[in-house]
């Protein structure tokens, strides 16, 4: 059976997320998940079922995530995962797009008195296991002819704990996370983020290979959200926009054409996704934007029209 | 002779004599005593201060903690999460009912001569899982459904250990019988099964169960993550259980087997009516000890992302709102486990002693 | 004897009433079931993997790993292969297991004997230790030793400094590394000489005891020789040894030998935890030797020390060995909890990062399980041989 | 060998009681080995219904092995054993049928310690003979009365003295309503006072016409009740004769030596 | 109190063998308590070198406790025990010296199961007396011959029968070349055939002039070898007399009752 059929039969979408990363996916005390990765899942659920809550989350460590997806344990993985060639090609996975453009950075203990990554020769560095970060770091230090000592933890929580306990001088991760992780320190001002970005980290949802329909669904739900922002459709004005005579908006919200049917979805899937979850900008602002504890500027994640590189193919 | 009323002579005052015999007999013992006493005196004081005197118990937010002593406030504020995980507040009575039933069926086991404690125990073993099966997840009898992903904390720890031990019992019995079978191939299969499971670390088992299992199963067959963790734990545990039960089977004298044969009971009746009842009773302490170790091992589900009690604590100690509460959190979990394990192990030791004497008479 | 015509039933039973045939039949079914189940499993896995586009095979072991590992006993850097990461992880697992087995055994025996001490205070402290430690999950103890203790250690700049040679901070324990210089051969010679001398003395002393009954203080003399001869040869050779002292370089110490906190925490936790079980095993082993044995020994005039050494311990050992073996096995398995605190053992490195980077879950997990199985079987085998050697001969 | 068999048939006293089936147990040229050790050598024996046979002989002579072969607790490798017309072969049905007809009492009682006396007695009737529980219990109580311990019915074996336990074991075997009873040194694990209790019960049982094979060294018992005494040595039946003949006029040198020893003791 | 002690001294038959040290064991007004339980009450006894004493009495009368006090496996709390001129006090040196002079044979043999018979015998000579192994083994073989089991020297105790084990235990005690041998019911854990084996060895030993204290209920042995029979009851020495007198003409009512019981048996 196709993944879509399986999902419909189950009545919910099974989505793999991190076990706790502010802004991306994090459960609150009641077990309600929030974050941009979580919203990506919810949008897919909304598109399929018209119900943004028809989704269940499987918290995964970085080590477990691909195996869980490969084995069919989850239907899609939305867990700040970097798109690389190997992962696309030999792990049997497909990246359905990018919901956050990131780059690897360093969080350092102010006490060591460093303000550039090139001064980190001989440093002890905390990393999370099973990430591209582990590989980038090696490459970077090797290229610069520097040495380092990696301390590899299973979860980002333990990584912060290790850093907080003084086990390492530096914590490395995607820049988006550094701020979040720093906020978990008991004294956030004791640490600072270095300006260097040592890698490209396009993060996005992942599906298994071999089911193009499902791949398309996830890819186009994400594209719809980005396009919605571009077209000015928000969850607040989605109902009004149904009456819009902009053909782009009409196709987007399913009032015109059979875009949904081509994907095996209801025609109003775009409307549901935007109405129930919001467009990309809303997702961003709600979870990681400047008004959140993470306080991240849009930066390169702004729409291409606004100087960023967030660009989605047209719904046509 | 009339002197039988004579009392034993007393060499010295009791406490002095006791100390001389038990603490200061010989220079070696004296040195030891003084050394240990010094260590005790120097460590107990600061510990007591941290635990009680300087500790903060009351308040409503993190600022109530002074940071000098322990911040027990953190525990009391998050207790609900530690016990029930994400289980919805308004439905927690269901879990409470299970806790109560658990207590009702097992606390009397510690009390000799409690009327009907055998029946309560049997209810605890066979009835409780059934009640729990309907009560905790809900979804039937008009109970609202609660996804297993919302279960957590102490409750999850208990569920894992409890189901693990009870489900592994029958499998363990079959494996033990198989390992003592006269058929070499059956025996071989059981030996291999038992030894392989006993050789691999639980976390590899859990890893396989939690993320790889669907790979081995036909497409479309799927269980919940929790169910899969349980399958892994149960199979792993059944190998240990089999070894415990095998010990009991071996301890049954050959005459019992022969007498059952002479009465014309077939293999299954011989085992079911004569051998197993005796063997199982004999190994109850072993089973209880296995339970304790399983109970402790359930903490490993943290590594596969289930929020058991250690998982809930681990996930909250990094809460930036609270300063340095890791130790308090760990001490709290340690205390919870200690109370359970120590209690149960005491019980099993009692049992062992009782079975021991019961054997001779 | 006349054959009576009693209706005896046919001599050979019908096949399905013959227990031998039945047993063959059941076993055939069992085998068939196992193979069938195994085949289903393999078939499912293969078809699932194929349909999901997961590559199979062990070719990945030759690919470049590209990630760093903090501690390696075999040479390793990021340019080496995934296959090499396996050896790094395995040697790290073996290291911490071996250290744990040694420490837990020593500690366990001491505490087990302390538990039986006539000194009330010592006995009670041993009891408290055992009851506290063994009733708390090991993972929690590892967390405690790692996170709670680590955060109370000083940073490298404020290291605890012992004589400028030994440093302790939250990056680990730094020890001087001996670097041999020219002429160290003499010292090696001295050491070999001392060992040979001690062995010789032992043989001689034993012979003399057999011949004359006199007992030579082999132990004290042996220790003296082992200590003095190497020292003298060291001095004679002109101190041909330099110490590579650890020193603060940049953020961290360089040089010397480092014991990283992950290893230390795991080792301490494993040893303390396992020791509490071994202590109980030792105690019950000693108690299992009947009082009659000690009485008989005393009646023969053997003093307490000899009674313990010649009568009690040899008999206790046979009770101690089997449960001790399973504790060793547990310790090795428990060392896999390393992954929770970032010690690069087999599970953390190989079943962790390597698995994740390559995505070859089935192959990696299979290799890992095979390794643990092999270790277990080897330990069991070794202990069984020992156990057979100390077993009591019965009629 | 054949001559010995003939001798034994000749020595069997002709039974005059009517309705007795001849040859309820027939052992013909039976051999048994434990590995390479030849325990039982060419045994031939015919026991008629109602006969009471005592088997004696030095330790290790194969007495226990022999009677255990009769209800196939041990397997013989050569020759025939026919019990109540059924030959003991590998056929599981035959074994089950024979075991139902043969009660056995062991030296060490082998009562089931986790069941009460009554439950011990009812186990086989209920599960093997499928008797309704009520009925089984009633009949068990009858047998317990016969062995004079009805008042102990609800105690556990561990609470009884050795003599009482052995009597329960006898009652348990009788509850199967067997045609044949086998006793393997039923009194040798008992204290002297208790031996009498058990022998009394056995003598009463012998009086009721039950077919009995009894391994024992209680020569008094043999004299009182046995129809025939069989002497075994080195895995062979050396001599068999009615008790008065056996004790007063043993034929074989080995028998004479054995009798001297045990009577001197 | 005193009168009884006097009686006992009077009843001791005068020794006429030359060179015998009088009073190799002297027990004077000895009391022992287990907690509050008064086990031994004012015991007085003198044993001369070469005397053979049999102690009997009902179960629980303190016989074992008494002889265990003599090599201080139990501690007495009041009175004196002087063995071979050394008083048993808390002083470890004295205890060691005394234990070297006193061999003991236990009811349950207490052989060391992990050592061969020969090693069992050589243990004390080698480690306590510092005898060269060769010599120790030669002398052990002699004693094993004396107890008639030299051929078992290299077996382990678990491979021997009870009677053989007890004989090894005797040989082991003799290997220390003790001046005194204590036996605590050495035959009561044995099967009847084996009792004789062990008693024969003990009788032979008695013939060689060894000082022996033996707790036993084998009255035949007492009659054959004892110089004096001591009867204990309730922790007291009730009566002591040479065997013929003791058995034919006991003085005390308690003794008479006891003798009736065991002789009737
Ligand atoms: N399972 C066995 N394997 C090997 N040899 C055995 C086995 N059982 C018994 N034997 C041997 O077979 C012989 C006969 O044993 P059996 O028990 O029949 O003797 P017995 O006449 O009953 O002796 P006892 O009077 O001591 O009970 C003995 O030599 C014994 O050692
Ligand atoms: N360790 C002990 N603690 C307390 N009471 C004891 C102890 N050992 C023996 N007793 C008691 O002391 C009394 C004398 O025991 P002892 O063993 O000396 O008797 P005995 O004459 O040797 O009896 P038996 O013939 O049964 O061996 C008994 O009542 C016994 O219960
Ligand atoms: Mg027998
Ligand atoms: Mg006694």
Short mmCIF file of C-alpha atoms in Angstrom, two decimals, chain E residues 20-218:
data_model
loop_
_atom_site.label_atom_id
_atom_site.label_comp_id
_atom_site.label_asym_id
_atom_site.label_seq_id
_atom_site.Cartn_x
_atom_site.Cartn_y
_atom_site.Cartn_z
CA UNK E 20 51.31 -42.40 82.83
CA UNK E 21 50.91 -38.73 83.61
CA UNK E 22 47.99 -38.28 85.96
CA UNK E 23 45.42 -35.63 85.14
CA UNK E 24 46.24 -34.87 81.54
CA UNK E 25 42.79 -33.27 81.38
CA UNK E 26 41.51 -31.53 84.46
CA UNK E 27 38.12 -29.85 84.52
CA UNK E 28 37.31 -27.99 87.69
CA UNK E 29 33.97 -26.41 88.54
CA UNK E 30 33.32 -25.58 84.91
CA UNK E 31 30.15 -23.78 83.87
CA UNK E 32 28.94 -22.77 80.48
CA UNK E 33 26.02 -20.70 79.31
CA UNK E 34 24.51 -20.14 75.89
CA UNK E 35 23.08 -16.69 76.42
CA UNK E 36 20.92 -17.26 79.46
CA UNK E 37 20.74 -20.99 78.99
CA UNK E 38 22.87 -22.86 81.48
CA UNK E 39 24.20 -25.80 79.45
CA UNK E 40 27.00 -27.13 81.61
CA UNK E 41 26.77 -26.97 85.36
CA UNK E 42 29.75 -27.30 87.63
CA UNK E 43 31.57 -30.08 85.82
CA UNK E 44 34.51 -31.71 87.55
CA UNK E 45 36.56 -34.38 85.88
CA UNK E 46 40.11 -35.63 85.84
CA UNK E 47 41.33 -37.82 83.03
CA UNK E 48 44.67 -39.54 83.28
CA UNK E 49 46.92 -40.23 80.38
CA UNK E 50 45.90 -43.38 78.54
CA UNK E 51 42.44 -43.43 80.05
CA UNK E 52 39.56 -44.21 77.76
CA UNK E 53 36.38 -42.49 78.72
CA UNK E 54 32.95 -42.93 77.24
CA UNK E 55 30.39 -40.19 77.80
CA UNK E 56 26.74 -40.96 77.38
CA UNK E 57 23.46 -39.39 78.27
CA UNK E 58 20.20 -38.30 76.74
CA UNK E 59 20.08 -35.91 73.81
CA UNK E 60 20.63 -32.30 74.77
CA UNK E 61 22.38 -33.18 78.00
CA UNK E 62 25.47 -31.22 76.99
CA UNK E 63 27.83 -34.03 76.01
CA UNK E 64 28.91 -32.44 72.75
CA UNK E 65 29.23 -29.04 74.33
CA UNK E 66 31.41 -30.49 77.03
CA UNK E 67 33.93 -32.14 74.78
CA UNK E 68 33.96 -29.17 72.45
CA UNK E 69 34.97 -27.07 75.43
CA UNK E 70 38.01 -29.24 75.87
CA UNK E 71 39.63 -27.99 72.68
CA UNK E 72 37.87 -24.69 73.01
CA UNK E 73 35.59 -24.89 70.05
CA UNK E 74 33.25 -23.51 72.71
CA UNK E 75 34.24 -21.06 75.39
CA UNK E 76 33.41 -21.82 79.00
CA UNK E 77 32.58 -18.94 81.27
CA UNK E 78 33.48 -20.16 84.70
CA UNK E 79 35.79 -22.75 86.21
CA UNK E 80 38.98 -24.16 84.81
CA UNK E 81 39.94 -26.53 82.04
CA UNK E 82 43.56 -27.61 82.09
CA UNK E 83 44.82 -29.74 79.25
CA UNK E 84 48.30 -31.19 79.43
CA UNK E 85 49.22 -28.60 82.02
CA UNK E 86 47.94 -25.61 80.02
CA UNK E 87 44.89 -23.76 81.16
CA UNK E 88 42.44 -22.79 78.47
CA UNK E 89 41.94 -19.04 78.64
CA UNK E 90 41.41 -16.33 76.07
CA UNK E 91 45.09 -16.47 75.27
CA UNK E 92 45.35 -17.51 71.62
CA UNK E 93 48.78 -19.07 72.08
CA UNK E 94 47.44 -21.44 74.70
CA UNK E 95 44.49 -22.32 72.53
CA UNK E 96 46.77 -23.13 69.61
CA UNK E 97 49.07 -25.25 71.74
CA UNK E 98 46.19 -27.17 73.24
CA UNK E 99 44.54 -27.74 69.87
CA UNK E 100 47.77 -29.21 68.61
CA UNK E 101 47.68 -31.80 71.38
CA UNK E 102 44.04 -32.68 70.96
CA UNK E 103 42.60 -34.47 67.96
CA UNK E 104 38.90 -34.36 67.31
CA UNK E 105 36.56 -36.53 65.26
CA UNK E 106 33.14 -35.12 64.48
CA UNK E 107 29.82 -36.77 63.97
CA UNK E 108 29.63 -35.51 60.39
CA UNK E 109 33.32 -36.14 59.63
CA UNK E 110 33.88 -32.57 58.39
CA UNK E 111 36.48 -33.61 55.90
CA UNK E 112 37.64 -30.91 53.50
CA UNK E 113 35.90 -31.80 50.26
CA UNK E 114 38.31 -29.86 48.04
CA UNK E 115 41.35 -31.80 49.23
CA UNK E 116 42.22 -35.43 48.64
CA UNK E 117 42.28 -37.84 51.53
CA UNK E 118 46.04 -37.57 51.72
CA UNK E 119 45.97 -33.77 51.61
CA UNK E 120 43.35 -33.76 54.33
CA UNK E 121 45.68 -35.77 56.48
CA UNK E 122 48.78 -33.73 55.70
CA UNK E 123 47.22 -30.29 56.11
CA UNK E 124 47.86 -29.84 59.76
CA UNK E 125 51.28 -31.55 59.91
CA UNK E 126 52.56 -29.36 57.09
CA UNK E 127 51.10 -26.02 58.06
CA UNK E 128 50.92 -26.27 61.82
CA UNK E 129 53.71 -28.62 62.75
CA UNK E 130 55.88 -27.56 59.77
CA UNK E 131 56.70 -31.15 58.93
CA UNK E 132 58.34 -31.60 55.52
CA UNK E 133 55.76 -32.77 53.04
CA UNK E 134 57.52 -36.04 52.28
CA UNK E 135 57.60 -36.94 55.90
CA UNK E 136 54.04 -35.80 56.50
CA UNK E 137 52.81 -37.90 53.61
CA UNK E 138 54.69 -40.95 54.75
CA UNK E 139 53.27 -40.68 58.21
CA UNK E 140 49.77 -39.99 56.83
CA UNK E 141 50.02 -43.17 54.78
CA UNK E 142 50.89 -45.07 57.90
CA UNK E 143 47.80 -43.84 59.66
CA UNK E 144 45.67 -44.52 56.61
CA UNK E 145 46.95 -48.05 56.70
CA UNK E 146 46.06 -48.27 60.32
CA UNK E 147 42.47 -47.31 59.50
CA UNK E 148 42.68 -49.74 56.54
CA UNK E 149 42.16 -47.42 53.62
CA UNK E 150 45.62 -46.68 52.21
CA UNK E 151 44.26 -47.37 48.72
CA UNK E 152 41.87 -44.41 48.93
CA UNK E 153 44.63 -41.88 49.62
CA UNK E 154 44.25 -40.01 46.36
CA UNK E 155 40.49 -39.92 46.19
CA UNK E 156 38.37 -37.01 47.30
CA UNK E 157 36.17 -37.40 50.38
CA UNK E 158 33.05 -37.10 48.22
CA UNK E 159 34.05 -40.31 46.50
CA UNK E 160 34.11 -42.39 49.69
CA UNK E 161 31.41 -44.09 51.71
CA UNK E 162 30.44 -42.72 55.11
CA UNK E 163 32.40 -45.33 57.00
CA UNK E 164 35.48 -44.67 54.92
CA UNK E 165 35.11 -40.94 55.43
CA UNK E 166 34.92 -41.33 59.17
CA UNK E 167 38.04 -43.46 59.11
CA UNK E 168 39.80 -40.74 57.14
CA UNK E 169 38.66 -38.27 59.78
CA UNK E 170 40.25 -40.44 62.46
CA UNK E 171 43.45 -40.74 60.47
CA UNK E 172 43.48 -36.99 59.94
CA UNK E 173 43.22 -36.39 63.66
CA UNK E 174 45.91 -38.95 64.37
CA UNK E 175 48.28 -37.34 61.90
CA UNK E 176 48.68 -34.46 64.32
CA UNK E 177 50.12 -37.01 66.69
CA UNK E 178 47.83 -35.76 69.45
CA UNK E 179 48.04 -36.81 73.05
CA UNK E 180 44.30 -36.86 73.39
CA UNK E 181 41.55 -37.86 71.00
CA UNK E 182 37.99 -36.56 71.28
CA UNK E 183 35.17 -38.34 69.50
CA UNK E 184 31.72 -36.78 69.22
CA UNK E 185 29.26 -39.51 68.27
CA UNK E 186 31.57 -40.74 65.52
CA UNK E 187 29.24 -43.48 64.35
CA UNK E 188 25.82 -41.96 64.65
CA UNK E 189 25.69 -40.64 61.10
CA UNK E 190 26.65 -43.99 59.63
CA UNK E 191 24.76 -46.92 58.16
CA UNK E 192 24.81 -50.06 60.32
CA UNK E 193 27.38 -51.92 58.17
CA UNK E 194 29.73 -48.98 58.37
CA UNK E 195 29.46 -48.53 62.10
CA UNK E 196 31.39 -51.71 62.60
CA UNK E 197 34.24 -50.59 60.35
CA UNK E 198 34.69 -47.46 62.39
CA UNK E 199 34.26 -49.09 65.79
CA UNK E 200 36.92 -51.66 64.87
CA UNK E 201 39.34 -48.87 64.14
CA UNK E 202 38.50 -47.14 67.39
CA UNK E 203 38.90 -50.32 69.39
CA UNK E 204 42.30 -50.88 67.86
CA UNK E 205 43.23 -47.32 68.70
CA UNK E 206 42.08 -47.78 72.28
CA UNK E 207 44.30 -50.79 72.50
CA UNK E 208 47.33 -48.68 71.67
CA UNK E 209 47.04 -46.64 74.85
CA UNK E 210 45.79 -43.33 73.42
CA UNK E 211 43.89 -41.06 75.82
CA UNK E 212 40.35 -41.01 74.46
CA UNK E 213 37.15 -39.18 75.31
CA UNK E 214 34.28 -40.55 73.33
CA UNK E 215 30.68 -39.45 73.24
CA UNK E 216 28.79 -42.47 71.96
CA UNK E 217 25.74 -44.57 72.44
CA UNK E 218 27.45 -47.75 71.31
#
